[in-house]
């Protein structure tokens, strides 16, 4: 994305407010000559910020603005949006995992092994399925019911929210553990956060509110 100069920003503001407007009228508003403005108008028209029609003047290109905002949004990094992961030891009982889910008010728990590395994902449905199965929930460890490595879909800090959204939709899951790869060869990942569908919705809402206020 091209960084605009202060004057180019000013021109965009004027055209947004008063377009269609002629080059001469813009120049008058900025107390500049039409000739001095020509290079800036050419840049803004070529870049797509403005549309120009002969004898009518310059228009603000709203589609271009929307596209730019969408681009900013989808390029946001996971690192800037991740939340704290709620973690249990994989030997924790299913009963305690259910209690933890309510206490922390989350939809998914992550299980770690003795060394603190990511070992599993425990979702609401995993717990419900187990709870209706007539098993002793106090005795049953999470490791038996969780989705295990290497089947866990993960995301890293450097990836984008768009990539996170794609992974969740493609794999029909509600959340992704954010990890640092210690040894990808043998699936050793350090858990550093979580991204959920709510994270994406919140980021979307924030951006929309910023642009509407
Ligand atoms: P819910 O059970 O509330 O519908 P999900 O749709 O996230 O939650 O989970 C559906 C299934 O996918 C569960 O069996 C869960 O263990 C598994 N799962 C959830 N997140 C992941 C993930 N990041 N990687 C692999 N499997 C996952």
PDB file of C-alpha atoms and ligand atoms in Angstrom:
ATOM      1  CA  UNK A   1       0.000   0.000   0.000  1.00  0.00           C
ATOM      2  CA  UNK A   2       1.366   3.445  -0.953  1.00  0.00           C
ATOM      3  CA  UNK A   3       1.849   5.925   1.884  1.00  0.00           C
ATOM      4  CA  UNK A   4       0.160   9.176   0.883  1.00  0.00           C
ATOM      5  CA  UNK A   5       1.627  12.624   1.503  1.00  0.00           C
ATOM      6  CA  UNK A   6      -0.123  15.136   3.746  1.00  0.00           C
ATOM      7  CA  UNK A   7      -1.288  17.097   0.703  1.00  0.00           C
ATOM      8  CA  UNK A   8      -2.634  13.964  -0.979  1.00  0.00           C
ATOM      9  CA  UNK A   9      -4.584  13.150   2.195  1.00  0.00           C
ATOM     10  CA  UNK A  10      -5.998  16.694   2.120  1.00  0.00           C
ATOM     11  CA  UNK A  11      -7.048  16.290  -1.507  1.00  0.00           C
ATOM     12  CA  UNK A  12      -8.805  13.015  -0.714  1.00  0.00           C
ATOM     13  CA  UNK A  13     -10.657  14.644   2.171  1.00  0.00           C
ATOM     14  CA  UNK A  14     -11.829  17.509  -0.065  1.00  0.00           C
ATOM     15  CA  UNK A  15     -12.989  15.210  -2.862  1.00  0.00           C
ATOM     16  CA  UNK A  16     -14.729  12.932  -0.363  1.00  0.00           C
ATOM     17  CA  UNK A  17     -16.634  15.902   1.065  1.00  0.00           C
ATOM     18  CA  UNK A  18     -17.250  17.936  -2.088  1.00  0.00           C
ATOM     19  CA  UNK A  19     -16.870  15.619  -5.086  1.00  0.00           C
ATOM     20  CA  UNK A  20     -17.488  15.748  -7.963  1.00  0.00           C
ATOM     21  CA  UNK A  21     -15.115  18.681  -7.931  1.00  0.00           C
ATOM     22  CA  UNK A  22     -12.781  20.117 -10.573  1.00  0.00           C
ATOM     23  CA  UNK A  23      -9.008  20.334 -10.225  1.00  0.00           C
ATOM     24  CA  UNK A  24      -9.316  24.103 -10.252  1.00  0.00           C
ATOM     25  CA  UNK A  25     -11.765  24.072  -7.328  1.00  0.00           C
ATOM     26  CA  UNK A  26      -9.523  21.745  -5.309  1.00  0.00           C
ATOM     27  CA  UNK A  27      -6.568  24.035  -6.008  1.00  0.00           C
ATOM     28  CA  UNK A  28      -8.546  27.047  -4.760  1.00  0.00           C
ATOM     29  CA  UNK A  29      -9.504  25.267  -1.544  1.00  0.00           C
ATOM     30  CA  UNK A  30      -5.832  24.514  -0.910  1.00  0.00           C
ATOM     31  CA  UNK A  31      -4.636  27.984  -2.048  1.00  0.00           C
ATOM     32  CA  UNK A  32      -2.408  26.381  -4.649  1.00  0.00           C
ATOM     33  CA  UNK A  33      -2.139  26.668  -8.401  1.00  0.00           C
ATOM     34  CA  UNK A  34      -3.766  24.024 -10.591  1.00  0.00           C
ATOM     35  CA  UNK A  35      -0.314  23.192 -11.986  1.00  0.00           C
ATOM     36  CA  UNK A  36       1.154  22.556  -8.526  1.00  0.00           C
ATOM     37  CA  UNK A  37      -1.619  20.090  -7.834  1.00  0.00           C
ATOM     38  CA  UNK A  38      -1.341  18.140 -11.087  1.00  0.00           C
ATOM     39  CA  UNK A  39       1.240  15.529  -9.960  1.00  0.00           C
ATOM     40  CA  UNK A  40      -0.753  14.698  -6.817  1.00  0.00           C
ATOM     41  CA  UNK A  41      -4.011  14.351  -8.744  1.00  0.00           C
ATOM     42  CA  UNK A  42      -2.255  12.126 -11.271  1.00  0.00           C
ATOM     43  CA  UNK A  43      -0.895   9.868  -8.506  1.00  0.00           C
ATOM     44  CA  UNK A  44      -4.255   9.599  -6.743  1.00  0.00           C
ATOM     45  CA  UNK A  45      -6.053   8.816  -9.998  1.00  0.00           C
ATOM     46  CA  UNK A  46      -3.488   6.230 -11.073  1.00  0.00           C
ATOM     47  CA  UNK A  47      -3.470   4.575  -7.634  1.00  0.00           C
ATOM     48  CA  UNK A  48      -7.261   4.284  -7.770  1.00  0.00           C
ATOM     49  CA  UNK A  49      -8.159   6.570  -4.844  1.00  0.00           C
ATOM     50  CA  UNK A  50      -9.867   9.010  -7.219  1.00  0.00           C
ATOM     51  CA  UNK A  51     -11.832   8.688 -10.426  1.00  0.00           C
ATOM     52  CA  UNK A  52     -11.786  11.516 -12.951  1.00  0.00           C
ATOM     53  CA  UNK A  53     -14.403  12.346 -15.575  1.00  0.00           C
ATOM     54  CA  UNK A  54     -13.765  14.950 -18.280  1.00  0.00           C
ATOM     55  CA  UNK A  55     -15.700  18.181 -17.749  1.00  0.00           C
ATOM     56  CA  UNK A  56     -17.227  16.893 -14.485  1.00  0.00           C
ATOM     57  CA  UNK A  57     -14.256  16.542 -12.186  1.00  0.00           C
ATOM     58  CA  UNK A  58     -12.867  14.216  -9.561  1.00  0.00           C
ATOM     59  CA  UNK A  59     -14.860  11.599  -7.604  1.00  0.00           C
ATOM     60  CA  UNK A  60     -13.887   9.734  -4.497  1.00  0.00           C
ATOM     61  CA  UNK A  61     -13.546   6.013  -5.211  1.00  0.00           C
ATOM     62  CA  UNK A  62     -15.344   4.347  -2.290  1.00  0.00           C
ATOM     63  CA  UNK A  63     -14.654   0.825  -3.573  1.00  0.00           C
ATOM     64  CA  UNK A  64     -10.954   1.511  -3.370  1.00  0.00           C
ATOM     65  CA  UNK A  65     -11.277   2.682   0.225  1.00  0.00           C
ATOM     66  CA  UNK A  66     -13.272  -0.405   1.218  1.00  0.00           C
ATOM     67  CA  UNK A  67     -10.679  -2.620  -0.464  1.00  0.00           C
ATOM     68  CA  UNK A  68      -7.878  -0.877   1.416  1.00  0.00           C
ATOM     69  CA  UNK A  69      -9.651  -1.283   4.753  1.00  0.00           C
ATOM     70  CA  UNK A  70     -10.317  -4.944   4.044  1.00  0.00           C
ATOM     71  CA  UNK A  71      -6.628  -5.372   3.203  1.00  0.00           C
ATOM     72  CA  UNK A  72      -5.584  -3.769   6.496  1.00  0.00           C
ATOM     73  CA  UNK A  73      -8.034  -5.999   8.362  1.00  0.00           C
ATOM     74  CA  UNK A  74      -6.988  -9.297   6.871  1.00  0.00           C
ATOM     75  CA  UNK A  75      -3.301  -8.558   7.313  1.00  0.00           C
ATOM     76  CA  UNK A  76      -3.589  -8.135  11.084  1.00  0.00           C
ATOM     77  CA  UNK A  77      -1.242 -10.516  12.855  1.00  0.00           C
ATOM     78  CA  UNK A  78      -2.314 -13.279  15.223  1.00  0.00           C
ATOM     79  CA  UNK A  79       0.314 -11.928  17.680  1.00  0.00           C
ATOM     80  CA  UNK A  80      -1.723  -8.733  18.174  1.00  0.00           C
ATOM     81  CA  UNK A  81      -5.068 -10.426  18.813  1.00  0.00           C
ATOM     82  CA  UNK A  82      -4.334 -13.669  20.625  1.00  0.00           C
ATOM     83  CA  UNK A  83      -5.965 -14.319  24.007  1.00  0.00           C
ATOM     84  CA  UNK A  84      -4.695 -16.332  26.969  1.00  0.00           C
ATOM     85  CA  UNK A  85      -5.102 -20.066  26.468  1.00  0.00           C
ATOM     86  CA  UNK A  86      -6.892 -21.962  29.208  1.00  0.00           C
ATOM     87  CA  UNK A  87      -4.751 -24.962  29.948  1.00  0.00           C
ATOM     88  CA  UNK A  88      -5.187 -28.225  31.819  1.00  0.00           C
ATOM     89  CA  UNK A  89      -2.772 -31.081  32.351  1.00  0.00           C
ATOM     90  CA  UNK A  90      -3.683 -34.006  30.122  1.00  0.00           C
ATOM     91  CA  UNK A  91      -4.034 -36.197  33.224  1.00  0.00           C
ATOM     92  CA  UNK A  92      -6.786 -33.899  34.606  1.00  0.00           C
ATOM     93  CA  UNK A  93     -10.122 -35.687  34.998  1.00  0.00           C
ATOM     94  CA  UNK A  94     -12.926 -34.974  32.546  1.00  0.00           C
ATOM     95  CA  UNK A  95     -15.023 -33.851  35.517  1.00  0.00           C
ATOM     96  CA  UNK A  96     -12.471 -31.174  36.437  1.00  0.00           C
ATOM     97  CA  UNK A  97     -12.154 -30.138  32.803  1.00  0.00           C
ATOM     98  CA  UNK A  98     -15.911 -29.488  32.679  1.00  0.00           C
ATOM     99  CA  UNK A  99     -15.679 -27.422  35.890  1.00  0.00           C
ATOM    100  CA  UNK A 100     -12.744 -25.492  34.378  1.00  0.00           C
ATOM    101  CA  UNK A 101     -14.723 -24.791  31.201  1.00  0.00           C
ATOM    102  CA  UNK A 102     -17.459 -23.110  33.262  1.00  0.00           C
ATOM    103  CA  UNK A 103     -15.075 -21.291  35.610  1.00  0.00           C
ATOM    104  CA  UNK A 104     -13.057 -19.809  32.766  1.00  0.00           C
ATOM    105  CA  UNK A 105     -16.110 -19.248  30.564  1.00  0.00           C
ATOM    106  CA  UNK A 106     -14.465 -20.673  27.431  1.00  0.00           C
ATOM    107  CA  UNK A 107     -15.504 -23.184  24.789  1.00  0.00           C
ATOM    108  CA  UNK A 108     -12.206 -25.023  24.442  1.00  0.00           C
ATOM    109  CA  UNK A 109      -9.455 -26.171  26.776  1.00  0.00           C
ATOM    110  CA  UNK A 110      -5.933 -27.063  25.762  1.00  0.00           C
ATOM    111  CA  UNK A 111      -4.135 -29.974  27.356  1.00  0.00           C
ATOM    112  CA  UNK A 112      -0.402 -29.971  27.962  1.00  0.00           C
ATOM    113  CA  UNK A 113       1.925 -32.836  28.783  1.00  0.00           C
ATOM    114  CA  UNK A 114       4.399 -33.110  31.642  1.00  0.00           C
ATOM    115  CA  UNK A 115       6.932 -30.932  29.834  1.00  0.00           C
ATOM    116  CA  UNK A 116       4.375 -28.173  29.216  1.00  0.00           C
ATOM    117  CA  UNK A 117       4.059 -28.780  25.481  1.00  0.00           C
ATOM    118  CA  UNK A 118       0.710 -28.836  23.678  1.00  0.00           C
ATOM    119  CA  UNK A 119      -0.756 -32.342  23.807  1.00  0.00           C
ATOM    120  CA  UNK A 120      -4.466 -31.981  23.038  1.00  0.00           C
ATOM    121  CA  UNK A 121      -7.621 -29.974  22.442  1.00  0.00           C
ATOM    122  CA  UNK A 122     -10.780 -30.535  24.474  1.00  0.00           C
ATOM    123  CA  UNK A 123     -13.930 -28.927  23.107  1.00  0.00           C
ATOM    124  CA  UNK A 124     -17.473 -28.683  24.446  1.00  0.00           C
ATOM    125  CA  UNK A 125     -18.632 -31.545  22.248  1.00  0.00           C
ATOM    126  CA  UNK A 126     -15.769 -33.779  23.384  1.00  0.00           C
ATOM    127  CA  UNK A 127     -16.920 -33.238  26.963  1.00  0.00           C
ATOM    128  CA  UNK A 128     -20.629 -33.644  26.180  1.00  0.00           C
ATOM    129  CA  UNK A 129     -20.005 -36.848  24.247  1.00  0.00           C
ATOM    130  CA  UNK A 130     -18.099 -38.267  27.199  1.00  0.00           C
ATOM    131  CA  UNK A 131     -20.640 -37.044  29.746  1.00  0.00           C
ATOM    132  CA  UNK A 132     -23.528 -38.889  28.061  1.00  0.00           C
ATOM    133  CA  UNK A 133     -21.445 -42.047  27.821  1.00  0.00           C
ATOM    134  CA  UNK A 134     -22.066 -43.226  31.402  1.00  0.00           C
ATOM    135  CA  UNK A 135     -18.401 -43.165  32.308  1.00  0.00           C
ATOM    136  CA  UNK A 136     -16.891 -42.182  35.632  1.00  0.00           C
ATOM    137  CA  UNK A 137     -15.938 -38.610  34.800  1.00  0.00           C
ATOM    138  CA  UNK A 138     -13.915 -38.204  38.002  1.00  0.00           C
ATOM    139  CA  UNK A 139     -11.643 -41.094  37.032  1.00  0.00           C
ATOM    140  CA  UNK A 140     -11.376 -40.587  33.293  1.00  0.00           C
ATOM    141  CA  UNK A 141      -8.350 -38.463  32.243  1.00  0.00           C
ATOM    142  CA  UNK A 142      -8.677 -35.837  29.481  1.00  0.00           C
ATOM    143  CA  UNK A 143      -5.939 -37.577  27.490  1.00  0.00           C
ATOM    144  CA  UNK A 144      -8.452 -40.318  26.587  1.00  0.00           C
ATOM    145  CA  UNK A 145     -11.044 -37.993  25.063  1.00  0.00           C
ATOM    146  CA  UNK A 146      -8.999 -35.086  23.648  1.00  0.00           C
ATOM    147  CA  UNK A 147      -8.020 -34.516  20.027  1.00  0.00           C
ATOM    148  CA  UNK A 148      -4.303 -35.303  20.043  1.00  0.00           C
ATOM    149  CA  UNK A 149      -1.148 -34.333  18.280  1.00  0.00           C
ATOM    150  CA  UNK A 150      -0.439 -34.689  15.370  1.00  0.00           C
ATOM    151  CA  UNK A 151      -4.091 -33.961  14.529  1.00  0.00           C
ATOM    152  CA  UNK A 152      -4.171 -30.510  16.125  1.00  0.00           C
ATOM    153  CA  UNK A 153      -4.508 -27.555  13.758  1.00  0.00           C
ATOM    154  CA  UNK A 154      -2.259 -24.772  15.061  1.00  0.00           C
ATOM    155  CA  UNK A 155      -1.339 -21.218  14.107  1.00  0.00           C
ATOM    156  CA  UNK A 156       1.792 -19.158  14.750  1.00  0.00           C
ATOM    157  CA  UNK A 157       2.232 -15.567  15.934  1.00  0.00           C
ATOM    158  CA  UNK A 158       3.387 -14.370  12.522  1.00  0.00           C
ATOM    159  CA  UNK A 159       0.351 -15.656  10.627  1.00  0.00           C
ATOM    160  CA  UNK A 160      -2.603 -13.379   9.825  1.00  0.00           C
ATOM    161  CA  UNK A 161      -6.200 -13.271  11.034  1.00  0.00           C
ATOM    162  CA  UNK A 162      -7.246 -14.248   7.512  1.00  0.00           C
ATOM    163  CA  UNK A 163      -5.177 -17.416   7.756  1.00  0.00           C
ATOM    164  CA  UNK A 164      -6.680 -18.114  11.194  1.00  0.00           C
ATOM    165  CA  UNK A 165     -10.224 -17.635   9.848  1.00  0.00           C
ATOM    166  CA  UNK A 166      -9.498 -19.947   6.888  1.00  0.00           C
ATOM    167  CA  UNK A 167      -8.097 -22.699   9.134  1.00  0.00           C
ATOM    168  CA  UNK A 168     -11.121 -22.563  11.445  1.00  0.00           C
ATOM    169  CA  UNK A 169     -13.669 -22.589   8.622  1.00  0.00           C
ATOM    170  CA  UNK A 170     -11.888 -25.267   6.556  1.00  0.00           C
ATOM    171  CA  UNK A 171     -11.482 -27.588   9.545  1.00  0.00           C
ATOM    172  CA  UNK A 172     -14.906 -26.848  11.132  1.00  0.00           C
ATOM    173  CA  UNK A 173     -13.400 -25.854  14.470  1.00  0.00           C
ATOM    174  CA  UNK A 174     -14.042 -22.947  16.837  1.00  0.00           C
ATOM    175  CA  UNK A 175     -10.513 -22.157  17.953  1.00  0.00           C
ATOM    176  CA  UNK A 176      -6.824 -22.525  17.239  1.00  0.00           C
ATOM    177  CA  UNK A 177      -3.952 -22.854  19.673  1.00  0.00           C
ATOM    178  CA  UNK A 178      -1.290 -20.226  18.965  1.00  0.00           C
ATOM    179  CA  UNK A 179       2.068 -21.972  19.169  1.00  0.00           C
ATOM    180  CA  UNK A 180       5.799 -21.539  18.894  1.00  0.00           C
ATOM    181  CA  UNK A 181       7.378 -24.445  17.119  1.00  0.00           C
ATOM    182  CA  UNK A 182      10.077 -26.038  19.227  1.00  0.00           C
ATOM    183  CA  UNK A 183      10.584 -29.060  17.027  1.00  0.00           C
ATOM    184  CA  UNK A 184       8.061 -29.332  14.178  1.00  0.00           C
ATOM    185  CA  UNK A 185       9.591 -32.670  13.161  1.00  0.00           C
ATOM    186  CA  UNK A 186       8.217 -34.412  16.244  1.00  0.00           C
ATOM    187  CA  UNK A 187       5.263 -32.060  16.871  1.00  0.00           C
ATOM    188  CA  UNK A 188       6.680 -30.235  19.862  1.00  0.00           C
ATOM    189  CA  UNK A 189       4.869 -26.938  20.282  1.00  0.00           C
ATOM    190  CA  UNK A 190       4.875 -24.389  23.066  1.00  0.00           C
ATOM    191  CA  UNK A 191       1.385 -22.990  23.671  1.00  0.00           C
ATOM    192  CA  UNK A 192       1.404 -19.162  23.703  1.00  0.00           C
ATOM    193  CA  UNK A 193      -2.228 -18.203  23.096  1.00  0.00           C
ATOM    194  CA  UNK A 194      -5.525 -18.935  21.432  1.00  0.00           C
ATOM    195  CA  UNK A 195      -7.528 -17.504  18.558  1.00  0.00           C
ATOM    196  CA  UNK A 196     -11.270 -18.134  18.398  1.00  0.00           C
ATOM    197  CA  UNK A 197     -14.089 -17.249  16.036  1.00  0.00           C
ATOM    198  CA  UNK A 198     -14.952 -14.564  18.609  1.00  0.00           C
ATOM    199  CA  UNK A 199     -11.457 -13.060  18.162  1.00  0.00           C
ATOM    200  CA  UNK A 200     -12.142 -12.600  14.458  1.00  0.00           C
ATOM    201  CA  UNK A 201     -15.617 -11.155  15.051  1.00  0.00           C
ATOM    202  CA  UNK A 202     -14.246  -8.722  17.656  1.00  0.00           C
ATOM    203  CA  UNK A 203     -11.475  -7.537  15.341  1.00  0.00           C
ATOM    204  CA  UNK A 204     -14.042  -7.019  12.580  1.00  0.00           C
ATOM    205  CA  UNK A 205     -16.318  -5.041  14.886  1.00  0.00           C
ATOM    206  CA  UNK A 206     -13.426  -2.876  16.121  1.00  0.00           C
ATOM    207  CA  UNK A 207     -12.473  -1.993  12.574  1.00  0.00           C
ATOM    208  CA  UNK A 208     -16.034  -1.228  11.561  1.00  0.00           C
ATOM    209  CA  UNK A 209     -16.586   0.986  14.604  1.00  0.00           C
ATOM    210  CA  UNK A 210     -13.361   2.892  13.944  1.00  0.00           C
ATOM    211  CA  UNK A 211     -14.517   3.643  10.434  1.00  0.00           C
ATOM    212  CA  UNK A 212     -18.091   4.504  11.329  1.00  0.00           C
ATOM    213  CA  UNK A 213     -17.401   6.842  14.266  1.00  0.00           C
TER     214      UNK A 213
HETATM  215  P1  LIG B   1     -17.435 -27.685  19.755  1.00  0.00           P
HETATM  216  O1  LIG B   1     -17.177 -29.037  20.312  1.00  0.00           O
HETATM  217  O2  LIG B   1     -17.861 -26.696  20.806  1.00  0.00           O
HETATM  218  O3  LIG B   1     -18.323 -27.704  18.548  1.00  0.00           O
HETATM  219  P2  LIG B   1     -15.155 -27.367  17.961  1.00  0.00           P
HETATM  220  O4  LIG B   1     -16.029 -27.248  16.750  1.00  0.00           O
HETATM  221  O5  LIG B   1     -13.995 -26.455  18.072  1.00  0.00           O
HETATM  222  O6  LIG B   1     -15.985 -27.140  19.287  1.00  0.00           O
HETATM  223  O7  LIG B   1     -14.612 -28.859  18.074  1.00  0.00           O
HETATM  224  C1  LIG B   1     -15.060 -29.922  17.253  1.00  0.00           C
HETATM  225  C2  LIG B   1     -14.031 -31.066  17.301  1.00  0.00           C
HETATM  226  O8  LIG B   1     -12.800 -30.625  16.749  1.00  0.00           O
HETATM  227  C3  LIG B   1     -13.710 -31.563  18.715  1.00  0.00           C
HETATM  228  O9  LIG B   1     -13.582 -32.968  18.686  1.00  0.00           O
HETATM  229  C4  LIG B   1     -12.357 -30.915  19.043  1.00  0.00           C
HETATM  230  O10 LIG B   1     -11.542 -31.694  19.879  1.00  0.00           O
HETATM  231  C5  LIG B   1     -11.734 -30.757  17.675  1.00  0.00           C
HETATM  232  N1  LIG B   1     -10.898 -29.527  17.596  1.00  0.00           N
HETATM  233  C6  LIG B   1     -11.168 -28.315  18.096  1.00  0.00           C
HETATM  234  N2  LIG B   1     -10.175 -27.439  17.842  1.00  0.00           N
HETATM  235  C7  LIG B   1      -9.234 -28.136  17.164  1.00  0.00           C
HETATM  236  C8  LIG B   1      -7.952 -27.819  16.604  1.00  0.00           C
HETATM  237  N3  LIG B   1      -7.415 -26.594  16.690  1.00  0.00           N
HETATM  238  N4  LIG B   1      -7.279 -28.804  15.952  1.00  0.00           N
HETATM  239  C9  LIG B   1      -7.797 -30.044  15.841  1.00  0.00           C
HETATM  240  N5  LIG B   1      -8.984 -30.409  16.349  1.00  0.00           N
HETATM  241  C10 LIG B   1      -9.702 -29.481  16.997  1.00  0.00           C
END
